[in-house]
Coordinates of C-alpha atoms (C1' of nucleotides) in Angstrom, one line a residue:
Chain A
M24 CA 58.6 96.7 111.1
T25 CA 61.4 96.5 113.7
I26 CA 64.4 95.2 114.5
S27 CA 66.6 94.9 117.5
S28 CA 70.3 95.7 118.2
E29 CA 70.9 91.9 118.5
Q30 CA 69.5 90.9 114.9
L31 CA 71.5 94.0 113.6
A32 CA 74.7 92.6 115.3
R33 CA 74.3 89.0 113.9
R34 CA 73.9 90.7 110.3
G35 CA 76.9 92.9 110.7
H36 CA 79.3 90.5 112.5
T37 CA 79.3 92.4 115.6
T38 CA 77.8 92.8 119.2
A39 CA 74.3 94.0 120.3
A40 CA 76.0 96.9 122.9
Q41 CA 78.5 97.7 119.8
V42 CA 75.3 98.6 117.6
R43 CA 73.5 100.5 120.5
K44 CA 76.3 102.4 121.4
D45 CA 77.4 103.3 117.9
L46 CA 73.6 104.4 117.1
S47 CA 73.4 106.5 120.3
H48 CA 76.3 108.4 119.4
F49 CA 73.9 110.3 116.6
G50 CA 70.9 110.3 119.0
S51 CA 68.5 107.8 120.6
F52 CA 66.2 106.5 118.1
G53 CA 65.2 103.0 119.1
K54 CA 62.3 102.1 120.9
R55 CA 62.7 100.6 124.3
G56 CA 61.2 96.9 124.7
L57 CA 60.7 97.0 120.8
G58 CA 64.1 97.9 119.0
Y59 CA 64.6 100.0 115.9
G60 CA 62.0 101.0 113.2
V61 CA 63.5 100.0 110.2
D62 CA 62.1 102.9 108.2
E63 CA 63.2 105.2 110.8
L64 CA 66.4 103.9 111.2
R65 CA 66.9 103.7 107.3
D66 CA 66.0 107.6 106.8
R67 CA 68.2 108.5 110.0
L68 CA 71.0 106.4 108.4
R69 CA 70.6 108.3 105.1
I70 CA 71.0 111.5 106.8
I71 CA 74.0 111.0 109.0
L72 CA 75.9 109.5 105.8
G73 CA 74.7 112.6 103.7
L74 CA 72.5 110.3 101.3
D75 CA 69.8 112.8 101.7
R76 CA 71.0 114.7 98.5
V77 CA 72.7 113.5 95.0
W78 CA 76.3 113.7 95.0
P79 CA 77.8 114.4 91.5
V80 CA 80.9 112.3 90.6
I81 CA 83.4 112.5 88.1
L82 CA 85.1 109.4 87.1
V83 CA 88.9 110.0 86.2
G84 CA 90.0 107.1 83.9
A85 CA 87.9 105.2 81.4
G86 CA 89.9 101.9 81.5
R87 CA 88.7 98.7 82.8
I88 CA 88.4 99.6 86.7
G89 CA 86.6 102.8 85.6
S90 CA 84.0 100.9 83.4
A91 CA 83.8 98.5 86.0
L92 CA 82.9 101.1 88.5
F93 CA 80.4 102.8 85.6
E94 CA 78.5 99.7 85.6
Y95 CA 77.8 99.0 89.2
P96 CA 74.5 98.6 90.0
D97 CA 73.9 100.5 93.1
F98 CA 75.9 103.7 92.0
K99 CA 72.6 105.6 91.1
K100 CA 70.4 103.9 93.2
R101 CA 72.5 105.0 96.1
G102 CA 72.6 108.9 95.4
Y103 CA 75.7 108.9 93.3
D104 CA 75.9 110.5 90.1
C105 CA 78.4 110.1 87.2
V106 CA 78.0 113.5 85.8
A107 CA 81.4 113.1 83.7
I108 CA 83.8 110.9 82.4
V109 CA 87.5 111.6 81.6
D110 CA 90.4 110.0 80.2
T111 CA 93.9 111.0 78.3
D112 CA 93.6 108.5 75.8
P113 CA 92.5 109.9 72.3
E114 CA 91.2 106.8 71.1
K115 CA 88.7 106.6 74.2
I116 CA 87.8 110.5 74.2
G117 CA 84.4 110.5 72.6
E118 CA 83.3 107.6 73.2
K119 CA 79.9 107.0 74.5
W120 CA 79.2 105.0 77.9
G121 CA 75.5 105.1 78.5
E122 CA 74.3 109.1 78.3
R123 CA 78.1 110.2 78.9
V124 CA 80.4 111.0 76.3
I125 CA 84.2 110.5 77.5
Q126 CA 85.9 113.7 77.5
P127 CA 89.5 114.9 77.4
A128 CA 91.4 115.1 81.0
E129 CA 92.3 118.5 80.4
E130 CA 88.5 119.4 80.5
L131 CA 88.6 118.1 84.4
E132 CA 88.9 121.3 86.2
S133 CA 86.4 123.1 83.8
L134 CA 83.8 120.2 84.3
I135 CA 84.4 120.1 88.1
K136 CA 83.3 123.9 88.6
E137 CA 80.8 123.3 85.7
L138 CA 79.0 120.7 87.2
R139 CA 79.8 121.2 90.7
A140 CA 81.4 118.0 91.3
T141 CA 82.0 117.0 95.0
L142 CA 83.7 113.6 94.6
V143 CA 86.4 112.1 92.0
I144 CA 87.0 108.8 91.6
L145 CA 90.5 107.8 90.4
A146 CA 90.8 105.1 88.3
V147 CA 94.1 106.0 86.5
P148 CA 97.5 104.4 86.7
A149 CA 99.7 105.1 89.7
S150 CA 102.1 107.6 88.1
A151 CA 99.0 109.9 87.5
A152 CA 97.0 109.7 90.8
Q153 CA 98.5 112.5 92.3
L154 CA 98.8 114.9 89.7
V155 CA 95.1 114.4 89.0
A156 CA 94.4 114.5 92.8
E157 CA 95.7 117.9 93.3
R158 CA 94.2 119.3 90.1
S159 CA 90.5 118.0 91.6
V160 CA 91.2 119.5 94.8
N161 CA 92.2 122.7 93.5
A162 CA 89.2 122.9 91.3
G163 CA 86.9 122.4 94.2
V164 CA 86.4 118.4 95.1
R165 CA 85.6 118.0 98.4
G166 CA 86.5 114.0 98.3
I167 CA 88.6 111.2 96.7
L168 CA 88.1 107.8 96.1
N169 CA 91.4 106.6 95.0
F170 CA 91.8 103.0 93.2
A171 CA 95.5 103.9 92.3
P172 CA 98.2 102.1 94.1
V173 CA 99.8 104.8 95.8
Q174 CA 99.3 106.6 99.0
I175 CA 97.9 110.5 97.8
Q176 CA 98.7 113.7 99.5
V177 CA 96.3 116.0 99.7
P178 CA 95.3 119.0 101.9
E179 CA 93.9 118.5 105.4
G180 CA 90.6 118.4 105.4
I181 CA 89.7 116.7 102.0
P182 CA 89.2 112.6 102.9
V183 CA 90.6 110.1 100.7
E184 CA 89.4 106.6 100.5
N185 CA 91.8 104.0 99.1
V186 CA 91.0 100.7 97.5
N187 CA 93.7 98.5 96.7
L188 CA 93.5 95.3 95.6
V189 CA 96.9 93.9 96.4
M190 CA 96.5 95.0 99.9
E191 CA 93.7 93.5 100.4
L192 CA 94.8 90.1 99.1
E193 CA 98.1 90.8 101.3
A194 CA 95.6 91.1 104.4
L195 CA 94.3 87.5 103.6
S196 CA 97.7 85.9 103.2
F197 CA 98.6 87.6 106.4
Q198 CA 96.0 86.4 108.3
I199 CA 96.3 83.0 106.8
T200 CA 99.9 82.9 107.5
R201 CA 99.6 83.7 111.2
A202 CA 96.9 81.5 111.6
L203 CA 99.6 78.7 111.0
T204 CA 102.3 80.2 112.8
T205 CA 99.8 80.7 116.2
V206 CA 98.7 78.3 118.3
K207 CA 94.8 77.6 117.1
H208 CA 92.9 77.9 120.1
R209 CA 95.3 79.3 122.9
P210 CA 93.4 77.4 125.6
P211 CA 91.7 79.6 128.7
E212 CA 94.4 79.7 131.0
G213 CA 94.0 78.2 134.1
R214 CA 91.4 75.9 135.7
Chain B
M4 CA 120.3 102.2 102.0
T5 CA 118.5 103.1 105.2
I6 CA 115.0 104.5 106.1
S7 CA 113.9 106.2 109.7
S8 CA 110.5 105.4 111.4
E9 CA 110.3 109.4 111.0
Q10 CA 110.3 109.0 107.1
L11 CA 108.3 105.8 107.3
A12 CA 105.6 107.5 108.9
R13 CA 105.5 110.5 106.9
R14 CA 104.7 108.2 103.7
G15 CA 102.1 106.2 105.6
H16 CA 100.1 109.1 107.1
T17 CA 101.0 107.8 110.9
T18 CA 103.6 108.6 113.5
A19 CA 107.2 107.6 114.1
A20 CA 105.9 106.0 117.3
Q21 CA 103.5 103.9 115.5
V22 CA 105.8 102.6 113.1
R23 CA 108.0 101.4 115.6
K24 CA 105.9 100.1 118.0
D25 CA 104.1 98.3 115.2
L26 CA 107.3 97.0 113.6
S27 CA 108.6 95.5 117.2
H28 CA 105.5 93.4 117.3
F29 CA 107.2 91.4 114.9
G30 CA 110.8 91.4 116.2
S31 CA 113.4 94.2 116.2
F32 CA 115.1 94.7 112.7
G33 CA 116.2 98.3 113.1
K34 CA 119.4 99.5 113.8
R35 CA 119.8 102.1 116.5
G36 CA 121.1 105.7 115.6
L37 CA 120.5 104.6 111.8
G38 CA 116.9 103.6 111.0
Y39 CA 115.8 100.7 109.2
G40 CA 117.7 98.9 106.1
V41 CA 115.5 99.2 103.5
D42 CA 116.3 95.7 101.9
E43 CA 116.2 93.7 105.5
L44 CA 112.6 95.7 106.0
R45 CA 111.4 94.5 102.5
D46 CA 112.2 91.0 102.9
R47 CA 111.1 90.9 106.9
L48 CA 107.7 92.3 105.6
R49 CA 107.4 90.1 102.7
I50 CA 108.0 86.8 105.3
I51 CA 105.2 88.4 107.7
L52 CA 102.6 89.1 105.1
G53 CA 103.0 85.6 103.9
L54 CA 104.6 86.9 100.3
D55 CA 107.4 84.1 100.4
R56 CA 105.5 82.2 98.4
V57 CA 103.1 82.3 95.4
W58 CA 99.2 82.2 96.4
P59 CA 97.4 80.4 93.6
V60 CA 93.8 82.5 93.2
I61 CA 91.0 81.4 91.4
L62 CA 88.8 84.5 89.9
V63 CA 84.9 83.8 90.2
G64 CA 83.1 86.0 87.7
A65 CA 84.6 87.1 84.6
G66 CA 82.4 90.3 84.5
R67 CA 84.1 93.9 84.5
I68 CA 85.3 93.9 87.9
G69 CA 86.7 90.4 87.2
S70 CA 88.5 91.6 84.0
A71 CA 90.0 95.0 86.0
L72 CA 91.1 92.5 88.4
F73 CA 92.6 90.3 85.9
E74 CA 94.3 93.3 84.6
Y75 CA 95.5 94.9 87.2
P76 CA 99.6 95.3 86.9
D77 CA 101.2 94.4 90.3
F78 CA 98.8 91.3 90.7
K79 CA 101.5 88.8 89.8
K80 CA 104.5 90.6 90.6
R81 CA 103.1 90.5 94.2
G82 CA 103.1 86.8 94.3
Y83 CA 99.3 86.4 93.7
D84 CA 98.9 83.7 90.5
C85 CA 95.3 83.5 89.0
V86 CA 95.4 80.0 88.2
A87 CA 92.0 79.9 86.9
I88 CA 88.7 82.0 85.5
V89 CA 85.4 80.4 86.1
D90 CA 82.0 82.0 85.2
T91 CA 78.6 80.8 84.7
D92 CA 77.9 82.4 81.5
P93 CA 77.9 80.2 78.5
E94 CA 78.7 83.0 76.2
K95 CA 82.2 83.7 78.1
I96 CA 83.0 79.9 78.6
G97 CA 85.7 79.3 76.6
E98 CA 87.0 82.6 76.2
K99 CA 90.4 83.4 76.2
W100 CA 92.1 86.0 79.0
G101 CA 95.9 86.0 78.4
E102 CA 96.9 82.4 79.3
R103 CA 93.7 81.2 80.7
V104 CA 90.4 80.0 79.1
I105 CA 87.1 80.8 81.1
Q106 CA 86.0 77.4 82.9
P107 CA 81.9 77.0 83.6
A108 CA 81.4 77.7 87.4
E109 CA 80.4 74.1 88.0
E110 CA 83.9 73.2 87.9
L111 CA 84.9 75.7 90.8
E112 CA 85.3 72.9 93.2
S113 CA 87.4 70.7 91.6
L114 CA 89.6 73.5 90.3
I115 CA 90.2 74.4 93.8
K116 CA 91.1 70.9 94.5
E117 CA 93.1 70.5 91.8
L118 CA 95.1 73.6 91.6
R119 CA 95.4 73.7 95.4
A120 CA 93.7 77.2 95.0
T121 CA 93.9 78.9 98.6
L122 CA 92.2 82.5 97.7
V123 CA 89.2 83.1 95.4
I124 CA 88.3 86.3 94.3
L125 CA 84.4 87.1 94.3
A126 CA 83.6 89.2 91.5
V127 CA 79.8 87.6 91.2
P128 CA 76.4 89.4 91.8
A129 CA 75.4 90.0 95.2
S130 CA 72.7 87.2 94.8
A131 CA 75.6 84.5 94.0
A132 CA 78.2 85.5 96.7
Q133 CA 77.2 83.4 99.6
L134 CA 76.9 80.1 97.7
V135 CA 80.0 80.7 95.7
A136 CA 81.4 81.2 99.2
E137 CA 80.2 78.3 100.8
R138 CA 81.1 76.1 97.6
S139 CA 84.9 77.5 97.7
V140 CA 85.4 77.2 101.3
N141 CA 84.2 73.5 101.5
A142 CA 86.4 73.0 98.8
G143 CA 89.2 73.9 100.7
V144 CA 89.8 77.7 100.1
R145 CA 91.3 79.5 103.0
G146 CA 90.5 83.2 102.4
I147 CA 87.9 85.1 100.4
L148 CA 88.2 88.8 98.5
N149 CA 84.7 89.8 98.1
F150 CA 83.5 92.3 95.8
A151 CA 80.1 91.7 95.9
P152 CA 78.2 93.9 97.7
V153 CA 76.5 91.5 100.8
Q154 CA 78.0 90.6 104.0
I155 CA 79.0 86.7 103.7
Q156 CA 79.0 84.6 106.2
V157 CA 81.7 81.7 106.5
P158 CA 82.9 79.7 109.1
E159 CA 85.0 80.9 111.7
G160 CA 88.6 81.3 110.9
I161 CA 87.8 81.8 107.2
P162 CA 89.2 85.5 106.7
V163 CA 87.1 87.5 104.0
E164 CA 88.1 90.9 103.1
N165 CA 84.9 92.9 101.6
V166 CA 85.6 95.8 99.0
N167 CA 82.3 97.7 98.4
L168 CA 82.4 100.6 96.3
V169 CA 79.4 102.4 97.5
M170 CA 80.5 102.2 101.2
E171 CA 83.8 103.7 100.3
L172 CA 81.4 106.6 98.6
E173 CA 79.4 106.6 101.6
A174 CA 82.5 107.1 103.9
L175 CA 83.3 110.1 101.8
S176 CA 79.6 111.6 102.1
F177 CA 79.9 111.0 105.8
Q178 CA 82.9 112.5 106.2
I179 CA 81.9 115.9 104.3
T180 CA 78.7 116.3 105.9
R181 CA 80.4 115.9 109.2
A182 CA 82.5 118.4 108.4
L183 CA 80.2 120.8 107.3
T184 CA 78.2 119.8 110.8
T185 CA 81.0 120.3 113.2
V186 CA 82.6 123.1 114.0
K187 CA 86.2 123.5 111.7
H188 CA 88.7 123.6 114.4
R189 CA 87.5 123.1 117.9
P190 CA 90.1 125.5 119.5
P191 CA 92.3 124.4 122.2
E192 CA 90.2 124.7 125.2
G193 CA 91.3 127.0 128.1
R194 CA 94.2 129.2 128.5
Chain C
dG13 C1' 124.8 111.8 118.4
dC14 C1' 120.7 109.8 117.0
dA15 C1' 116.9 106.8 116.2
dT16 C1' 115.6 102.4 117.8
dG17 C1' 112.9 99.7 121.4
dT18 C1' 109.9 99.7 125.2
dG19 C1' 107.9 100.3 129.8
dA20 C1' 104.5 104.0 131.7
dA21 C1' 101.0 107.2 130.8
dT22 C1' 97.3 108.3 128.1
dA23 C1' 93.5 108.2 125.1
dG24 C1' 89.9 105.7 122.8
dG25 C1' 86.9 101.9 122.2
dT26 C1' 84.2 97.7 123.5
dT27 C1' 81.8 95.5 126.6
dC28 C1' 79.2 94.8 130.9
dA29 C1' 75.3 95.6 133.3
dC30 C1' 71.5 97.7 134.8
dA31 C1' 68.0 101.8 135.0
dG32 C1' 64.7 103.4 132.6
dC33 C1' 60.9 103.2 129.1
dC34 C1' 57.6 101.3 125.8
Chain D
dG25 C1' 59.0 91.3 129.9
dG26 C1' 61.9 93.1 126.5
dC27 C1' 64.9 96.2 124.5
dT28 C1' 67.0 100.5 124.5
dG29 C1' 70.3 103.8 126.5
dT30 C1' 74.1 104.8 129.0
dG31 C1' 77.4 105.2 132.8
dA32 C1' 81.3 102.0 134.8
dA33 C1' 84.6 98.7 134.1
dC34 C1' 87.5 96.8 131.3
dC35 C1' 90.5 96.3 127.7
dT36 C1' 93.4 97.6 123.2
dA37 C1' 95.6 100.9 120.8
dT38 C1' 98.3 105.2 120.6
dT39 C1' 101.6 108.5 122.3
dC40 C1' 105.3 109.6 125.6
dA41 C1' 109.6 109.8 127.0
dC42 C1' 113.9 107.8 127.8
dA43 C1' 117.4 103.7 128.4
dT44 C1' 119.8 101.2 125.2
dG45 C1' 123.0 100.3 121.7
dC46 C1' 125.0 101.7 117.2

DNA sequence: GCATGTGAATAGGTTCACAGCC
DNA sequence: GGCTGTGAACCTATTCACATGC
């Protein structure tokens, strides 16, 4: 089974040249005249993305966002293993989510170390995010997925990905507003 | 109260020159020798982002992601008004979330038209996302925030923002993996 | 004097177009 | 013949550096 850069481009809303350039950056694993072997491509990308191993993740914050994430269907399938959940709320501590029992937030550092967690998901209020991030990094975490609507400060070399609902909506309102303000289809100039 | 491009840059993890260039793209509203008036800057950005009006939003899917979004604290504050919630699950239809009653998904088109909704949030399974998107656009929606882990196809001119937990985690694993593979601090060459 | 706003210089990313290989 | 891989051309974005105006 094989797929061409052209077909990949259509699926990803991009161009064939772009697909080829991007892939070539990591080596050349297509077959000229044929395309890319789907299985080989999948396996190569798995390795490039670091998905050829299991990443132990700790979820901080057992609120609604936390539970939505925990239930996310592909989470485990894609190589991420939620090894612990912590929260500050005494009401929630001890509660069982699937296999996992919600633990007190004070345990964060020891859990990170014991379970060798490499990633944390911050599903906490904005006011708590910075402190939790610092504690996590000090305990040895290598990357942070931040759902709190604040820009957290971490040492260089620790990647942070931010997900912020309001900013996504703002991106939409901006584009819609701009479309209204701008000439619809600036005609190709001349001739 | 005034703030300099330098200060803004530090907060946004960027550079002063970048901040100035970006803002200058929309006009020049700083004071030389002083910086930017915080209030004026806020107001200008509100207008640029289209936040000087209320955007009626319909939430499609009353599962965990949907409820997390609905509870999101800044949602309303920032000018987004969730005017309706729909779901296909008969168990959920009729349930009350705050002021709103969950409505049957068949009503989607009529709700969009009646309530003049401009944005929809797709918090539905991947298998349903494309159809819901098409129905929404046909009914007049102007932008889509998609939480389903599929790339949806929409007519040109309809902005779509995607939020995909697994892809965010993959971005982290990629960066961590690459840091391990790459020279830590390629020394400045020469001398 | 100080920080903006902006051309000029630079770097980075995308598209073109075609040689190379299946 | 068909599609990849890749230099070269092109285009866009970032950085520099300084004239401008408070």
